[in-house]
Tab-separated table of C-alpha atoms in Angstrom:
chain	number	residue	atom	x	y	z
A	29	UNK	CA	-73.496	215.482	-53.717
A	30	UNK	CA	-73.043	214.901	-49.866
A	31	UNK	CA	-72.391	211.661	-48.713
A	32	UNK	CA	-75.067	209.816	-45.942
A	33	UNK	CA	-72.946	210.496	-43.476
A	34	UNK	CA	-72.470	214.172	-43.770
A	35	UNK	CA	-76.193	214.724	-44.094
A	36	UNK	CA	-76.698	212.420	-41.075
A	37	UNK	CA	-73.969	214.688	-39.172
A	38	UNK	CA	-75.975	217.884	-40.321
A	39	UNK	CA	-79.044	217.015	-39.453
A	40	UNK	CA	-78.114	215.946	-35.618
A	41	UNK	CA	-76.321	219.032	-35.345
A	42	UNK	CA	-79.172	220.997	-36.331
A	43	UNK	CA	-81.437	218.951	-34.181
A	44	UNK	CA	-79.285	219.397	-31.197
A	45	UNK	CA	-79.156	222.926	-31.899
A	46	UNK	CA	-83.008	223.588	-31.534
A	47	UNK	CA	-83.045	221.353	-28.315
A	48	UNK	CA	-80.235	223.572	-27.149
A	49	UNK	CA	-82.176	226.683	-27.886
A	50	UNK	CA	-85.282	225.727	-26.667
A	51	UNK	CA	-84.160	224.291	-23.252
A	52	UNK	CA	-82.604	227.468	-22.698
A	53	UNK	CA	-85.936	229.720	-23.678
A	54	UNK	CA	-88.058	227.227	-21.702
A	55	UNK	CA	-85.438	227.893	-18.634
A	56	UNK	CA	-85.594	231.638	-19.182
A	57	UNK	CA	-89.393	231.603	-18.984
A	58	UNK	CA	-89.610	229.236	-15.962
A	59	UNK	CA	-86.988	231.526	-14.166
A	60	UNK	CA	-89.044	234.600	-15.363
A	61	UNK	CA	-92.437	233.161	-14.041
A	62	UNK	CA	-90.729	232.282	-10.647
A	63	UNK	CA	-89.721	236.163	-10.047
A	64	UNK	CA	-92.891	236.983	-10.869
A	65	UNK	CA	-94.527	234.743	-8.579
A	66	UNK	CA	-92.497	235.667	-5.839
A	67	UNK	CA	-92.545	239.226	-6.594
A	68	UNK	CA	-96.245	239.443	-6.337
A	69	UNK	CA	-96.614	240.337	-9.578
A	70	UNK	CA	-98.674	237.006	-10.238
A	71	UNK	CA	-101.511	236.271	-7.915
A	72	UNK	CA	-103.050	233.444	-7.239
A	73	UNK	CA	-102.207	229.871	-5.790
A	74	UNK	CA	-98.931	228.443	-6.847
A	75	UNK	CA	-97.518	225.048	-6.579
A	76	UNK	CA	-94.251	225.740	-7.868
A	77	UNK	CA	-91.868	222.727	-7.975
A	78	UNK	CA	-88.323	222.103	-9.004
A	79	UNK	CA	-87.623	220.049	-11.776
């Protein structure tokens, strides 16, 4: 059986793992929407702001 502490490691590690992944998709996709914005692509009114 794993100790606490090795489970406790895991668990962060997998944590910080989705966080990693999903700050880098939700990057992608902001970068993404930007070219398409200033491509024309997208139409409309857009406020876009940096972070």
């Amino acid at each position: 059986m794993k100790d606490k502490m090795t489970y406790f490691d895991e668990t962060f590690r997998d944590i910080d793992a989705f966080y990693k992944r999903l700050t880098e998709r939700m990057f992608k996709q902001m970068e993404e929407i930007e070219k398409a914005i200033q491509s024309g692509r997208l139409q409309g009114e857009w406020d876009v702001r940096p972070i």
